[in-house]
PDB file of N, CA and C in Angstrom:
ATOM      1  N   GLU V   1      14.572  38.393  63.637  1.00  0.00           N
ATOM      2  CA  GLU V   1      14.963  37.681  64.324  1.00  0.00           C
ATOM      3  C   GLU V   1      15.753  37.709  65.277  1.00  0.00           C
ATOM      4  N   ASP V   2      15.186  36.974  66.397  1.00  0.00           N
ATOM      5  CA  ASP V   2      16.403  36.896  67.881  1.00  0.00           C
ATOM      6  C   ASP V   2      17.553  37.057  68.222  1.00  0.00           C
ATOM      7  N   ILE V   3      18.350  38.016  68.966  1.00  0.00           N
ATOM      8  CA  ILE V   3      19.561  38.172  68.743  1.00  0.00           C
ATOM      9  C   ILE V   3      19.841  37.087  70.069  1.00  0.00           C
ATOM     10  N   GLU V   4      19.288  36.974  70.939  1.00  0.00           N
ATOM     11  CA  GLU V   4      19.235  36.228  72.010  1.00  0.00           C
ATOM     12  C   GLU V   4      19.291  35.116  71.272  1.00  0.00           C
ATOM     13  N   GLN V   5      18.241  34.627  70.683  1.00  0.00           N
ATOM     14  CA  GLN V   5      18.500  33.290  69.809  1.00  0.00           C
ATOM     15  C   GLN V   5      20.241  32.822  69.637  1.00  0.00           C
ATOM     16  N   PHE V   6      20.697  33.368  68.751  1.00  0.00           N
ATOM     17  CA  PHE V   6      21.465  33.580  68.040  1.00  0.00           C
ATOM     18  C   PHE V   6      22.965  33.366  69.507  1.00  0.00           C
ATOM     19  N   ILE V   7      22.579  34.314  69.829  1.00  0.00           N
ATOM     20  CA  ILE V   7      23.336  33.823  71.014  1.00  0.00           C
ATOM     21  C   ILE V   7      23.462  32.334  71.904  1.00  0.00           C
ATOM     22  N   GLU V   8      22.365  32.138  72.139  1.00  0.00           N
ATOM     23  CA  GLU V   8      22.337  30.877  72.431  1.00  0.00           C
ATOM     24  C   GLU V   8      22.591  29.185  71.864  1.00  0.00           C
ATOM     25  N   GLU V   9      22.421  30.052  70.426  1.00  0.00           N
ATOM     26  CA  GLU V   9      22.959  29.044  69.626  1.00  0.00           C
ATOM     27  C   GLU V   9      24.720  28.710  69.670  1.00  0.00           C
ATOM     28  N   ARG V  10      25.081  29.975  69.350  1.00  0.00           N
ATOM     29  CA  ARG V  10      26.978  30.339  69.390  1.00  0.00           C
ATOM     30  C   ARG V  10      27.244  29.979  70.772  1.00  0.00           C
ATOM     31  N   ASN V  11      25.956  29.740  72.376  1.00  0.00           N
ATOM     32  CA  ASN V  11      26.811  29.116  73.014  1.00  0.00           C
ATOM     33  C   ASN V  11      26.496  27.601  72.758  1.00  0.00           C
ATOM     34  N   GLU V  12      26.165  27.208  72.357  1.00  0.00           N
ATOM     35  CA  GLU V  12      25.592  25.563  72.287  1.00  0.00           C
ATOM     36  C   GLU V  12      27.391  24.826  71.351  1.00  0.00           C
ATOM     37  N   ALA V  13      27.633  25.899  70.374  1.00  0.00           N
ATOM     38  CA  ALA V  13      28.222  25.416  69.242  1.00  0.00           C
ATOM     39  C   ALA V  13      29.279  25.570  70.149  1.00  0.00           C
ATOM     40  N   ARG V  14      30.052  27.084  70.858  1.00  0.00           N
ATOM     41  CA  ARG V  14      31.688  26.885  71.004  1.00  0.00           C
ATOM     42  C   ARG V  14      30.977  26.091  72.114  1.00  0.00           C
ATOM     43  N   LYS V  15      30.318  25.432  73.506  1.00  0.00           N
ATOM     44  CA  LYS V  15      30.491  24.342  74.479  1.00  0.00           C
ATOM     45  C   LYS V  15      30.223  23.259  73.736  1.00  0.00           C
ATOM     46  N   ASN V  16      30.439  23.036  72.143  1.00  0.00           N
ATOM     47  CA  ASN V  16      30.593  21.782  71.461  1.00  0.00           C
ATOM     48  C   ASN V  16      31.916  21.659  71.316  1.00  0.00           C
ATOM     49  N   LYS V  17      32.913  22.870  71.257  1.00  0.00           N
ATOM     50  CA  LYS V  17      33.983  23.122  69.813  1.00  0.00           C
ATOM     51  C   LYS V  17      33.724  23.189  68.304  1.00  0.00           C
ATOM     52  N   ASP V  18      33.019  23.452  68.086  1.00  0.00           N
ATOM     53  CA  ASP V  18      32.040  24.356  67.424  1.00  0.00           C
ATOM     54  C   ASP V  18      32.569  25.282  66.909  1.00  0.00           C
ATOM     55  N   PHE V  19      33.709  25.948  66.805  1.00  0.00           N
ATOM     56  CA  PHE V  19      33.847  27.327  65.937  1.00  0.00           C
ATOM     57  C   PHE V  19      33.617  27.415  65.536  1.00  0.00           C
ATOM     58  N   ALA V  20      34.194  26.990  64.162  1.00  0.00           N
ATOM     59  CA  ALA V  20      33.718  27.609  63.241  1.00  0.00           C
ATOM     60  C   ALA V  20      32.291  28.402  63.215  1.00  0.00           C
ATOM     61  N   ARG V  21      31.242  27.641  63.870  1.00  0.00           N
ATOM     62  CA  ARG V  21      30.566  27.598  63.317  1.00  0.00           C
ATOM     63  C   ARG V  21      30.065  29.426  64.672  1.00  0.00           C
ATOM     64  N   ALA V  22      30.329  29.194  65.710  1.00  0.00           N
ATOM     65  CA  ALA V  22      30.490  30.681  66.715  1.00  0.00           C
ATOM     66  C   ALA V  22      30.803  31.671  66.254  1.00  0.00           C
ATOM     67  N   ASP V  23      31.920  31.117  64.973  1.00  0.00           N
ATOM     68  CA  ASP V  23      32.725  32.680  64.822  1.00  0.00           C
ATOM     69  C   ASP V  23      31.600  32.214  63.438  1.00  0.00           C
ATOM     70  N   GLU V  24      31.512  31.883  62.905  1.00  0.00           N
ATOM     71  CA  GLU V  24      30.250  32.151  61.874  1.00  0.00           C
ATOM     72  C   GLU V  24      28.633  33.240  62.405  1.00  0.00           C
ATOM     73  N   ILE V  25      28.711  32.986  63.667  1.00  0.00           N
ATOM     74  CA  ILE V  25      27.316  33.600  64.113  1.00  0.00           C
ATOM     75  C   ILE V  25      27.898  34.879  65.035  1.00  0.00           C
ATOM     76  N   ARG V  26      29.116  34.873  65.310  1.00  0.00           N
ATOM     77  CA  ARG V  26      29.608  36.685  65.274  1.00  0.00           C
ATOM     78  C   ARG V  26      29.721  37.069  64.488  1.00  0.00           C
ATOM     79  N   ASP V  27      30.328  36.918  63.065  1.00  0.00           N
ATOM     80  CA  ASP V  27      30.462  37.816  62.115  1.00  0.00           C
ATOM     81  C   ASP V  27      29.146  37.810  61.350  1.00  0.00           C
ATOM     82  N   MET V  28      28.201  37.102  61.637  1.00  0.00           N
ATOM     83  CA  MET V  28      27.297  37.139  60.944  1.00  0.00           C
ATOM     84  C   MET V  28      26.252  38.595  62.042  1.00  0.00           C
ATOM     85  N   LEU V  29      26.207  38.671  63.520  1.00  0.00           N
ATOM     86  CA  LEU V  29      25.612  39.675  64.147  1.00  0.00           C
ATOM     87  C   LEU V  29      26.599  40.964  63.970  1.00  0.00           C
ATOM     88  N   LYS V  30      27.958  40.875  63.998  1.00  0.00           N
ATOM     89  CA  LYS V  30      28.643  41.831  63.624  1.00  0.00           C
ATOM     90  C   LYS V  30      28.560  42.466  62.342  1.00  0.00           C
ATOM     91  N   ALA V  31      27.935  41.922  61.063  1.00  0.00           N
ATOM     92  CA  ALA V  31      27.294  42.429  59.723  1.00  0.00           C
ATOM     93  C   ALA V  31      26.289  42.856  60.392  1.00  0.00           C
ATOM     94  N   ARG V  32      25.348  42.778  61.394  1.00  0.00           N
ATOM     95  CA  ARG V  32      24.255  43.639  61.387  1.00  0.00           C
ATOM     96  C   ARG V  32      24.819  44.727  63.118  1.00  0.00           C
ATOM     97  N   HIS V  33      25.537  44.965  62.890  1.00  0.00           N
ATOM     98  CA  HIS V  33      26.370  45.996  64.095  1.00  0.00           C
ATOM     99  C   HIS V  33      25.967  45.663  65.444  1.00  0.00           C
ATOM    100  N   ILE V  34      25.806  44.197  65.764  1.00  0.00           N
ATOM    101  CA  ILE V  34      26.147  43.841  66.723  1.00  0.00           C
ATOM    102  C   ILE V  34      27.301  43.315  67.987  1.00  0.00           C
ATOM    103  N   ILE V  35      27.407  44.564  68.119  1.00  0.00           N
ATOM    104  CA  ILE V  35      28.885  43.339  69.004  1.00  0.00           C
ATOM    105  C   ILE V  35      28.406  42.754  69.781  1.00  0.00           C
ATOM    106  N   LEU V  36      29.205  41.188  70.259  1.00  0.00           N
ATOM    107  CA  LEU V  36      28.921  40.316  71.622  1.00  0.00           C
ATOM    108  C   LEU V  36      30.249  41.074  72.394  1.00  0.00           C
ATOM    109  N   GLU V  37      30.091  40.307  73.691  1.00  0.00           N
ATOM    110  CA  GLU V  37      31.128  40.869  74.098  1.00  0.00           C
ATOM    111  C   GLU V  37      31.012  39.546  75.592  1.00  0.00           C
ATOM    112  N   ASP V  38      31.918  38.442  75.176  1.00  0.00           N
ATOM    113  CA  ASP V  38      32.011  38.034  76.519  1.00  0.00           C
ATOM    114  C   ASP V  38      32.613  37.975  78.393  1.00  0.00           C
ATOM    115  N   THR V  39      31.875  37.193  78.486  1.00  0.00           N
ATOM    116  CA  THR V  39      32.054  37.752  79.734  1.00  0.00           C
ATOM    117  C   THR V  39      32.543  36.294  80.900  1.00  0.00           C
ATOM    118  N   PRO V  40      32.804  36.746  82.361  1.00  0.00           N
ATOM    119  CA  PRO V  40      32.700  35.026  82.989  1.00  0.00           C
ATOM    120  C   PRO V  40      31.358  35.290  83.146  1.00  0.00           C
ATOM    121  N   GLN V  41      30.091  35.547  83.216  1.00  0.00           N
ATOM    122  CA  GLN V  41      28.519  35.971  83.849  1.00  0.00           C
ATOM    123  C   GLN V  41      28.188  35.093  82.523  1.00  0.00           C
ATOM    124  N   GLY V  42      29.239  35.070  81.584  1.00  0.00           N
ATOM    125  CA  GLY V  42      27.965  35.323  79.854  1.00  0.00           C
ATOM    126  C   GLY V  42      28.132  35.743  78.743  1.00  0.00           C
ATOM    127  N   VAL V  43      27.417  36.138  78.020  1.00  0.00           N
ATOM    128  CA  VAL V  43      27.596  36.994  76.569  1.00  0.00           C
ATOM    129  C   VAL V  43      27.230  38.209  76.748  1.00  0.00           C
ATOM    130  N   ARG V  44      27.385  39.171  76.954  1.00  0.00           N
ATOM    131  CA  ARG V  44      26.687  40.024  76.331  1.00  0.00           C
ATOM    132  C   ARG V  44      26.994  41.478  75.084  1.00  0.00           C
ATOM    133  N   PHE V  45      25.271  42.086  74.600  1.00  0.00           N
ATOM    134  CA  PHE V  45      26.171  42.493  73.779  1.00  0.00           C
ATOM    135  C   PHE V  45      25.267  43.638  73.114  1.00  0.00           C
ATOM    136  N   LYS V  46      26.048  44.503  72.107  1.00  0.00           N
ATOM    137  CA  LYS V  46      25.367  46.064  72.284  1.00  0.00           C
ATOM    138  C   LYS V  46      25.477  46.108  70.603  1.00  0.00           C
ATOM    139  N   ARG V  47      24.713  47.104  70.526  1.00  0.00           N
ATOM    140  CA  ARG V  47      24.804  47.578  69.247  1.00  0.00           C
ATOM    141  C   ARG V  47      25.664  48.765  68.304  1.00  0.00           C
ATOM    142  N   GLY V  48      26.313  48.256  67.818  1.00  0.00           N
ATOM    143  CA  GLY V  48      27.366  49.287  67.365  1.00  0.00           C
ATOM    144  C   GLY V  48      27.163  50.301  67.014  1.00  0.00           C
TER     145      GLY V  48
END
């Protein structure tokens, strides 16, 4: 599965104020040891 695709889906959820879905995606990625970092320039990710 493509990490960037999940990040884009999370961004859309946040834009639509669907924070429950955004959190669900963040938590799913976190369980896969992928840490998201929200910055003013956008979302960055790193493997934890």
